[in-house]
Amino acid sequence: MLDLIHGANPENLFKYFKIPVPDKNKILDFSTNTNIITWPKIEIDLKFLASNYPDPDCRKLIKIISQRENLQPQNILFVNGSNEAIYLLSRIFNDHVGILQPNYSEYKRAFYNAQDFYNLNEINNFNAVIISNPNNPTGKYIPEIYNIARSNPNINFIIDEAYKDFLLNHEPEPVKNFENIIILRSLTKIFHLSGVRIGYLIADENLIFKLKMLQPSWSVNNIAQELAFKFLSDDNFYNNTRKFYKKYTPEFINLLLASGHEIIKSDVHYFLLKVYDDLNLIRKLLKFGIVVRHTRNFPGLNGKYIRIATRFPNENKLFTGILNKK
């Protein structure tokens, strides 16, 4: 079923539509919303990293984040990608949990008893709420979410900020009071490290301790830790990425709007494009080697849109041209 195909594996989409899978270098993947900027030159001792146990406490990384975010080290836990954080949290928050939809589908798998809701006015129905901010897949950002959390101290707010580094016109406020706020951050998106899995979680130190006790030993491998350290130490790559998407995302959107397409306003580098026959459109694009993200497994969207992420200017123009072909 198409509903079960995740956007991160384009080969599965080709197979579903029975279209020959092109050489990977000929696939233009507009479905992934990870950073497409070319990596800087990075040197690591792969043999040493692969043959030695990692630091179970990720101390180098915690030091960088605590200094950068002005946080106490005990408020930070590094994890094997945001997904590990999601499943760890599901072992603690399992009663009257709500998921603000549409949202990342993994939450529904981890919090299998959770209820969907679609409006922030409904949060009082729950002991804990899960909100992706910026939202995946819509790209919408709720700048007042921390104020809402502080105004509802009896509700635990699990706020997934995996795409905060791609915000085009906002900067999240610093957070110091974590009594009912749990923040998830990903390093796989901004640094394109999806293959090694790494992220971190910010929360009250008592919750961090509980999660640490649930976490498998050596959860974050050496290669992930070292690559994350290299990237976190390189402000140029981060700043160049921000500049790239701030420039080319509006250009891409305007190109599509000028062609008569309907787009849902987004605050990041990916966005939803309204479609009237998603299956035929996805099939058409695949024949040109172009992959987009279907929305059939996002509650509330149900295939009425496709999700697209900004790529390089020439590729964005190519995409628009093929999209407009009759």
XYZ file of C-alpha atoms in Angstrom:
326
model
C 0.000 0.000 0.000
C 1.175 3.516 -0.825
C 0.243 4.618 2.711
C 3.092 2.496 4.090
C 5.794 3.924 1.835
C 7.897 6.495 3.661
C 9.242 9.505 1.786
C 12.836 8.686 2.704
C 13.118 5.680 0.375
C 12.389 6.758 -3.214
C 13.252 3.332 -4.652
C 10.139 1.911 -2.977
C 7.984 4.464 -4.756
C 9.359 3.441 -8.164
C 8.680 -0.199 -7.344
C 5.128 0.547 -6.165
C 4.300 2.243 -9.480
C 6.183 -0.480 -11.416
C 8.527 2.053 -12.979
C 12.171 1.009 -13.486
C 14.402 2.518 -10.816
C 16.905 4.880 -12.472
C 20.531 5.134 -11.483
C 20.568 6.892 -8.094
C 22.515 9.789 -9.626
C 19.627 10.396 -12.030
C 16.936 10.638 -9.341
C 15.861 14.149 -8.375
C 14.444 13.690 -4.899
C 12.115 16.555 -3.986
C 10.518 14.364 -1.301
C 13.365 14.519 1.193
C 13.594 17.652 3.321
C 17.181 17.155 4.448
C 19.905 19.631 3.498
C 21.110 19.248 -0.101
C 24.127 21.574 0.190
C 27.405 19.794 -0.588
C 29.342 18.779 2.507
C 32.547 20.634 3.362
C 35.739 18.576 3.393
C 35.630 16.405 6.506
C 38.412 14.164 7.762
C 37.695 11.489 10.355
C 39.611 8.421 11.512
C 37.057 5.868 10.364
C 39.038 2.828 11.546
C 39.447 4.236 15.064
C 35.817 5.341 15.312
C 34.453 2.049 14.023
C 36.602 -0.135 16.276
C 36.157 1.664 19.606
C 33.185 2.072 21.900
C 31.537 5.500 21.748
C 31.221 7.888 24.686
C 27.886 6.787 26.211
C 27.259 10.324 27.497
C 28.190 12.246 24.316
C 30.072 14.736 26.474
C 31.735 16.680 23.617
C 28.400 17.249 21.952
C 26.579 18.149 25.152
C 29.271 20.735 25.901
C 28.778 22.385 22.489
C 24.969 22.465 22.786
C 24.983 23.661 26.401
C 27.266 26.573 25.459
C 25.424 27.411 22.253
C 21.941 27.252 23.806
C 23.003 28.515 27.251
C 21.654 25.324 28.841
C 22.745 23.164 31.731
C 24.284 19.847 30.575
C 21.779 17.914 32.682
C 18.961 19.287 30.486
C 20.344 17.603 27.342
C 20.229 13.999 26.149
C 21.732 12.881 22.840
C 19.830 10.141 21.033
C 20.090 7.860 18.014
C 18.037 10.243 15.881
C 14.752 11.877 16.877
C 13.021 8.535 16.405
C 14.768 7.102 19.445
C 13.580 10.085 21.490
C 10.021 9.495 20.273
C 10.015 5.863 21.394
C 11.705 6.642 24.722
C 9.088 9.289 25.460
C 6.280 6.876 24.567
C 7.352 4.676 27.489
C 6.771 7.543 29.933
C 3.852 9.437 28.410
C 1.258 6.818 27.567
C -1.988 8.104 29.084
C -4.284 10.640 27.379
C -1.752 11.730 24.756
C -2.839 13.856 21.803
C -1.071 14.350 18.458
C -1.672 17.614 16.607
C -2.356 16.473 13.064
C -1.157 16.346 10.376
C 2.141 15.153 11.798
C 5.100 12.845 11.310
C 3.670 9.323 11.071
C 6.176 7.745 13.473
C 4.394 9.379 16.412
C 1.287 7.337 15.686
C 3.347 4.142 15.713
C 5.130 4.943 18.976
C 2.170 6.427 20.859
C -0.308 3.863 19.544
C -3.031 4.831 22.052
C -2.751 8.545 21.259
C -5.698 10.491 19.887
C -5.561 12.874 16.947
C -6.577 16.502 17.279
C -6.519 19.354 14.787
C -6.876 22.556 16.796
C -4.834 23.947 19.691
C -8.100 24.772 21.455
C -8.440 21.021 22.107
C -5.259 20.585 24.180
C -7.150 20.524 27.493
C -8.406 17.044 26.601
C -4.920 15.589 27.150
C -2.180 15.045 29.719
C 0.473 15.379 27.005
C 0.388 16.775 23.467
C 2.774 16.193 20.566
C 3.363 19.120 18.243
C 5.907 19.364 15.431
C 7.046 22.955 15.133
C 7.772 23.685 12.306
C 5.154 21.188 11.261
C 5.972 18.203 9.131
C 4.477 18.089 6.484
C 2.872 21.560 6.247
C 5.917 23.671 7.196
C 3.756 25.889 9.412
C 5.475 27.423 12.457
C 3.695 28.400 15.691
C 5.914 31.080 17.278
C 3.723 31.345 20.387
C 3.887 27.636 21.273
C 6.129 28.148 24.325
C 3.756 30.782 25.690
C 0.865 28.380 25.185
C 2.822 25.704 27.063
C 3.593 28.042 29.952
C -0.097 28.956 30.165
C -1.013 25.270 30.513
C 1.360 23.940 33.195
C -0.671 20.757 33.748
C -0.121 19.591 30.169
C 3.196 18.188 28.950
C 4.197 19.656 25.583
C 6.400 17.431 23.417
C 7.621 19.856 20.747
C 9.483 18.389 17.786
C 11.784 21.059 16.340
C 13.530 18.824 13.789
C 13.254 21.535 11.126
C 13.801 24.672 13.206
C 17.158 25.291 11.470
C 15.320 25.769 8.166
C 13.000 28.531 9.368
C 12.954 31.300 6.780
C 11.745 34.262 8.841
C 11.616 33.191 12.500
C 14.028 32.479 15.319
C 12.736 30.316 18.205
C 12.961 31.989 21.594
C 15.370 30.536 24.178
C 13.624 28.283 26.674
C 14.720 27.957 30.296
C 11.695 26.516 32.096
C 11.355 22.872 31.117
C 8.869 21.697 33.746
C 6.252 20.824 31.116
C 8.220 21.398 27.889
C 10.161 18.658 26.084
C 11.995 19.724 22.929
C 13.266 17.346 20.245
C 16.036 18.455 17.919
C 17.501 16.653 14.927
C 20.998 16.962 13.470
C 20.234 14.631 10.574
C 18.189 17.235 8.680
C 20.387 20.333 8.725
C 23.651 18.380 8.355
C 22.298 15.611 6.082
C 23.295 12.851 8.488
C 20.230 10.637 8.066
C 22.379 7.548 7.565
C 24.109 7.740 10.939
C 21.116 8.864 13.070
C 21.731 11.577 15.668
C 19.686 14.181 17.501
C 19.100 15.428 21.014
C 16.384 16.128 23.490
C 16.045 19.104 25.864
C 13.926 18.720 28.993
C 13.747 18.961 32.768
C 16.726 17.185 34.332
C 14.500 14.668 36.159
C 12.916 13.595 32.881
C 16.322 13.479 31.186
C 17.518 11.119 33.925
C 14.504 8.820 33.444
C 15.004 8.739 29.695
C 18.710 8.038 30.105
C 17.849 5.018 32.257
C 15.599 3.711 29.469
C 18.101 4.355 26.705
C 20.314 1.465 25.520
C 24.000 1.828 26.374
C 26.186 3.317 23.598
C 23.066 4.353 21.723
C 24.801 7.057 19.658
C 27.656 5.547 17.680
C 31.161 7.004 17.338
C 30.838 7.986 13.688
C 27.601 9.882 14.346
C 29.159 11.677 17.317
C 32.294 12.681 15.441
C 30.457 13.882 12.336
C 28.013 15.875 14.460
C 30.931 17.428 16.332
C 32.600 18.448 13.056
C 29.436 20.059 11.720
C 28.515 21.779 14.977
C 32.005 23.294 14.988
C 31.544 24.705 11.471
C 29.371 27.835 11.523
C 30.068 28.542 7.845
C 28.263 25.443 6.608
C 25.264 26.193 8.813
C 25.090 29.865 7.815
C 25.529 29.112 4.101
C 22.697 26.594 4.309
C 20.374 29.154 5.887
C 21.241 31.719 3.193
C 20.703 29.188 0.400
C 17.195 28.194 1.458
C 16.147 31.742 2.340
C 17.036 32.799 -1.202
C 15.863 29.882 -3.323
C 12.723 28.718 -1.499
C 10.753 31.935 -2.248
C 12.041 31.827 -5.836
C 10.815 28.250 -6.261
C 7.426 28.991 -4.713
C 6.959 32.072 -6.914
C 7.834 30.001 -9.972
C 5.082 27.521 -9.100
C 2.565 30.227 -8.217
C 3.233 31.993 -11.513
C 2.361 28.721 -13.256
C -1.035 28.693 -11.582
C -0.382 26.130 -8.849
C -1.886 26.356 -5.362
C 0.578 26.183 -2.470
C -0.061 26.134 1.276
C 1.990 28.840 3.008
C 5.061 27.399 4.711
C 7.703 28.845 7.046
C 10.486 26.460 5.969
C 12.096 25.057 2.823
C 9.406 22.459 2.103
C 5.738 23.048 1.346
C 2.503 21.449 0.199
C 1.215 21.730 -3.360
C -2.480 21.034 -3.900
C -3.220 18.296 -6.431
C -6.355 16.776 -7.896
C -5.017 13.356 -8.857
C -1.967 12.553 -6.755
C -1.409 9.051 -8.128
C -1.250 10.092 -11.774
C 0.912 13.107 -10.960
C 3.382 11.058 -8.897
C 3.534 8.446 -11.678
C 4.145 11.157 -14.283
C 6.984 12.711 -12.286
C 8.604 9.349 -11.568
C 8.886 8.710 -15.298
C 11.173 11.750 -15.415
C 13.135 10.532 -12.373
C 11.469 13.062 -10.038
C 10.303 11.980 -6.590
C 7.825 13.884 -4.419
C 6.293 13.030 -1.048
C 2.738 11.704 -1.087
C 0.461 12.720 1.795
C -1.817 9.702 2.002
C -0.557 8.748 5.472
C -0.941 12.231 6.949
C -4.336 12.543 8.693
C -6.273 15.500 7.354
C -4.359 15.622 4.057
C -5.187 12.191 2.656
C -3.493 12.561 -0.713
C -4.931 15.974 -1.601
C -1.430 17.449 -1.625
C 2.139 16.495 -2.411
C 5.047 17.722 -0.320
C 7.974 19.314 -2.139
C 11.340 20.522 -0.839
C 13.543 23.167 -2.425
C 16.490 21.951 -4.471
C 19.039 23.781 -6.645
C 17.632 26.548 -8.905
C 18.106 24.650 -12.197
C 16.394 21.589 -10.685
C 13.506 23.684 -9.371
C 12.987 25.092 -12.883
C 13.154 21.604 -14.398
C 10.586 20.349 -11.880
C 8.216 23.216 -12.656
C 8.543 22.651 -16.394
C 7.751 18.933 -16.113
C 4.921 19.604 -13.680
C 3.343 21.924 -16.263
C 3.621 19.404 -19.134
C 0.221 18.197 -20.299
